[in-house]
XYZ file of C-alpha atoms in Angstrom:
316
model
C 130.935 54.011 88.246
C 131.602 57.611 88.278
C 129.430 59.128 85.382
C 130.300 62.546 83.862
C 128.477 64.929 81.769
C 130.435 67.065 79.710
C 129.367 70.174 78.507
C 130.557 72.777 75.943
C 133.143 70.328 74.672
C 133.265 68.480 71.454
C 134.111 64.207 71.178
C 137.442 64.262 70.664
C 137.591 67.067 73.663
C 135.543 64.969 76.037
C 137.350 61.727 75.117
C 140.188 63.550 76.354
C 139.034 64.634 79.364
C 137.254 61.095 80.474
C 140.719 59.433 79.586
C 142.635 61.987 81.847
C 139.801 61.759 84.743
C 140.902 57.533 84.747
C 144.268 58.631 84.058
C 144.489 60.547 87.133
C 142.605 58.395 89.363
C 143.927 55.082 88.206
C 140.419 53.896 87.662
C 139.594 51.071 84.618
C 138.231 52.323 81.455
C 134.380 51.704 82.551
C 134.554 52.779 85.900
C 134.632 56.943 84.623
C 132.373 56.667 81.316
C 130.399 59.304 79.867
C 126.509 60.334 80.462
C 124.137 62.075 78.509
C 121.423 62.676 81.275
C 121.923 65.423 83.820
C 119.316 63.460 86.336
C 121.690 60.546 85.852
C 125.508 62.095 86.181
C 127.791 62.351 89.387
C 129.999 65.088 88.244
C 128.952 67.507 85.490
C 132.280 69.431 83.496
C 131.889 72.424 82.037
C 134.113 74.438 79.493
C 134.625 78.145 81.222
C 132.216 80.504 79.385
C 130.085 82.965 81.243
C 126.646 81.178 79.819
C 127.793 77.874 80.765
C 128.762 78.758 83.714
C 125.441 80.340 85.230
C 122.959 77.375 83.258
C 125.608 75.136 85.503
C 125.169 76.589 88.650
C 121.069 76.673 88.021
C 121.272 73.232 87.738
C 123.238 71.815 90.096
C 121.380 74.103 92.760
C 118.380 71.706 91.921
C 120.802 68.513 92.150
C 122.908 68.975 95.088
C 124.036 65.632 94.792
C 125.850 66.103 91.891
C 129.601 67.416 92.194
C 130.024 70.361 89.041
C 133.849 70.996 87.823
C 135.147 73.804 85.333
C 137.600 73.557 83.075
C 139.185 76.564 82.349
C 140.965 77.857 79.040
C 144.230 76.176 80.079
C 142.518 73.309 80.701
C 143.244 73.104 84.005
C 140.003 71.980 85.920
C 138.788 73.875 89.480
C 135.548 73.079 91.701
C 132.761 75.265 89.918
C 130.865 75.938 93.294
C 131.839 77.070 96.769
C 135.337 79.257 97.400
C 137.907 76.995 96.638
C 138.993 77.511 93.061
C 142.165 76.169 93.415
C 143.434 73.752 90.589
C 142.819 70.157 91.040
C 145.757 67.811 90.796
C 145.399 64.145 90.080
C 145.002 63.704 93.793
C 142.072 65.745 94.408
C 140.768 64.067 91.301
C 141.286 60.852 92.458
C 139.746 61.322 95.786
C 136.773 63.055 94.652
C 135.799 60.192 91.878
C 136.645 57.589 94.361
C 134.302 58.960 96.625
C 131.512 59.737 94.178
C 128.211 57.914 95.422
C 128.252 55.778 92.223
C 131.788 54.673 92.225
C 132.308 51.296 92.270
C 133.847 49.109 95.678
C 136.264 46.357 94.863
C 135.128 42.826 94.465
C 137.864 40.690 96.559
C 135.974 37.911 96.896
C 137.128 34.843 94.944
C 135.455 34.011 91.969
C 132.821 31.177 91.915
C 131.972 30.606 88.557
C 133.441 32.389 85.315
C 131.961 31.766 81.503
C 128.431 31.218 80.470
C 128.353 27.590 80.864
C 129.564 27.766 84.383
C 127.675 30.795 85.625
C 124.322 29.322 84.033
C 124.967 26.451 86.514
C 125.550 28.407 89.722
C 122.481 30.607 89.211
C 120.270 27.576 88.628
C 121.833 25.954 91.995
C 121.274 28.894 94.227
C 117.857 29.978 92.858
C 116.846 26.141 93.699
C 117.883 26.150 96.956
C 116.867 29.966 97.536
C 120.176 30.658 99.553
C 122.873 32.987 99.438
C 124.038 36.595 97.648
C 126.498 37.077 94.849
C 127.519 39.458 92.285
C 128.109 39.328 88.475
C 131.464 41.453 87.988
C 132.756 42.428 84.396
C 136.593 43.597 83.857
C 136.373 43.745 87.670
C 133.291 46.098 87.987
C 130.039 45.020 89.478
C 126.905 44.921 86.991
C 124.493 43.166 89.052
C 123.636 42.331 92.465
C 122.166 39.418 93.841
C 119.733 38.076 96.397
C 118.851 34.671 96.223
C 116.934 34.486 99.721
C 114.857 37.151 99.030
C 114.771 37.021 94.925
C 115.672 40.658 94.373
C 118.375 42.010 92.630
C 120.235 45.871 92.439
C 121.710 47.330 89.427
C 124.920 49.124 91.050
C 124.975 51.500 87.875
C 121.213 51.918 87.204
C 121.828 51.142 83.608
C 119.200 50.421 80.784
C 118.978 47.130 78.383
C 120.168 44.701 81.663
C 119.409 41.999 80.251
C 121.058 42.309 76.417
C 124.359 43.943 78.107
C 124.137 40.786 79.833
C 123.739 38.579 77.183
C 126.249 40.700 75.004
C 128.997 40.130 77.712
C 128.373 36.497 78.838
C 131.642 34.973 78.687
C 133.536 38.158 79.455
C 131.369 37.640 83.334
C 132.316 36.264 86.177
C 130.268 35.151 89.226
C 131.428 35.992 93.227
C 129.603 34.585 95.602
C 129.680 37.413 99.089
C 128.247 37.605 102.129
C 124.769 39.265 103.307
C 126.686 41.856 105.136
C 128.951 42.685 101.944
C 125.583 42.702 99.535
C 123.812 45.477 101.801
C 127.290 47.311 101.601
C 127.510 47.031 98.100
C 123.679 47.516 97.159
C 123.337 50.485 99.844
C 119.968 52.714 99.532
C 119.699 51.218 95.605
C 116.681 49.933 95.076
C 116.014 46.611 94.864
C 113.816 44.816 92.113
C 112.419 41.389 91.097
C 115.358 38.912 89.813
C 113.451 36.390 88.122
C 111.975 38.929 85.218
C 115.284 39.866 85.046
C 116.878 36.541 84.197
C 113.838 35.131 82.070
C 114.365 38.471 79.737
C 118.026 37.884 79.691
C 117.575 33.772 78.482
C 115.265 35.202 75.676
C 118.520 36.357 73.978
C 119.672 33.803 71.774
C 123.306 33.717 72.575
C 125.250 31.330 74.577
C 122.687 28.592 74.193
C 124.786 26.318 72.198
C 125.254 23.536 75.006
C 121.809 23.550 76.263
C 120.163 23.288 72.574
C 122.636 20.644 71.607
C 121.378 18.537 74.025
C 118.007 19.223 73.310
C 118.673 18.311 69.783
C 119.740 15.124 71.372
C 116.071 14.313 72.707
C 117.009 15.281 76.059
C 113.470 15.587 77.678
C 111.998 18.855 79.725
C 110.451 18.751 82.779
C 109.030 21.837 84.666
C 109.894 21.790 88.447
C 107.074 24.205 89.303
C 105.292 27.100 87.797
C 106.945 30.228 86.453
C 106.507 33.642 88.298
C 103.421 35.240 86.457
C 105.613 38.382 85.681
C 107.564 36.691 83.529
C 104.763 34.477 81.683
C 103.008 37.584 80.801
C 99.762 36.733 78.274
C 101.828 34.602 76.321
C 99.512 31.652 75.762
C 101.812 29.195 74.681
C 103.767 29.308 77.317
C 100.803 28.453 79.559
C 100.173 25.544 77.520
C 104.187 24.687 77.753
C 103.743 24.615 81.537
C 100.578 22.787 81.859
C 102.354 20.085 80.050
C 105.606 19.899 81.461
C 104.515 20.041 84.765
C 102.375 16.911 84.317
C 105.150 15.312 82.448
C 108.545 15.431 80.632
C 108.841 15.882 77.234
C 111.691 16.569 74.188
C 111.302 19.744 72.219
C 109.609 17.346 69.389
C 107.062 16.081 71.728
C 106.066 19.521 73.094
C 105.686 20.974 69.507
C 103.880 17.380 67.852
C 101.742 17.411 71.022
C 100.695 21.501 70.864
C 101.127 21.965 67.421
C 104.068 24.820 67.679
C 106.890 25.695 65.965
C 109.830 23.668 67.619
C 111.559 27.331 68.196
C 109.192 28.792 70.596
C 109.803 25.614 72.453
C 113.612 26.212 72.960
C 112.371 30.376 73.022
C 110.477 28.963 76.248
C 112.975 26.690 77.325
C 116.351 28.859 77.220
C 114.945 31.416 80.165
C 113.085 28.651 82.233
C 116.405 26.240 82.308
C 118.282 29.658 83.303
C 115.593 30.481 86.147
C 115.765 27.390 87.532
C 112.219 26.607 86.965
C 113.258 23.723 84.419
C 115.576 20.995 84.059
C 116.571 18.454 81.547
C 116.315 14.436 81.937
C 118.842 12.444 79.767
C 118.252 10.858 76.436
C 117.305 7.105 76.317
C 119.687 4.568 76.416
C 119.740 4.245 72.466
C 120.590 7.827 71.745
C 116.706 7.767 70.053
C 113.609 10.173 71.190
C 111.055 8.917 73.783
C 107.462 8.572 71.316
C 104.816 11.090 71.949
C 101.227 9.446 72.723
C 99.231 9.166 69.694
C 101.965 7.005 67.854
C 101.340 3.785 67.317
C 103.545 1.844 70.333
C 101.952 4.645 72.709
C 98.053 5.324 71.827
C 95.273 4.876 74.048
C 93.888 2.202 71.461
C 97.151 0.566 71.582
C 96.986 0.465 75.565
C 93.331 -0.748 75.475
C 94.045 -3.559 73.283
C 97.312 -4.997 75.135
C 94.833 -4.959 77.949
C 92.009 -6.546 76.759
C 94.861 -9.356 75.461
C 96.342 -9.854 79.102
C 92.922 -9.927 80.231
C 92.370 -12.714 77.910
C 95.408 -14.417 78.254
C 96.719 -13.669 74.770
């Protein structure tokens, strides 16, 4: 991902410049994108004025990794540093953009899953097996690198609001399985971060849970397979209560709501991320399609069980 900070131009001029860079480098739209923070950009482009030139030279001197170009009065692009101030042609622009540290490497591995439902299933399988590596791709660009063995992730473009972004574009995503060596190549020296907290945040966004909610509405029972990472639970008292219940026995959403006296919506808000992260599994509905009654109803209460026991001992 080549992130470009344009200074000294209006919005229309900035958009025209970015499109020119994309065309010259023959790169997809999001590969070359606008940036607003000097510390996060890969390329600084300024309009050629003495004040901007001097200011830009000071800024890039403190940030040597940033490339610095100048757009002259004729619209030509030139290097802003060094002795080579020749006009950059399309070949030079393409070569520079493709070799920037944040430029994406093409994903050649075959697609393993596409769309919300298939990706959810694949993520759960890999998380439970704790094996393999993968990359989430949108429009040919790597958005998220996943290491299921170490339960880690890497963000290739270092973007913010990742969970919201993944949720907004869930149906556009594709999951590609990759080898460990390929994972290291794509990740480079970028920081590794815990995977489950991000997946938990992703699961808390309301979109794309129609299939899961339909099963929950048919009274499918939820079973917690193990305690979630405490970093995802935080200080959420209701989540701890749900964990304690669902580790002991499988319950439907209605049963959880009744037994713990909490809204069904709050139960589903817990089940969504727990299911995505592989902490929870669903058991099918009963054969007749009805809900399994919670303890405390007439047929399953402690008093009823005691009475049946007395009758059995008495031969009744």
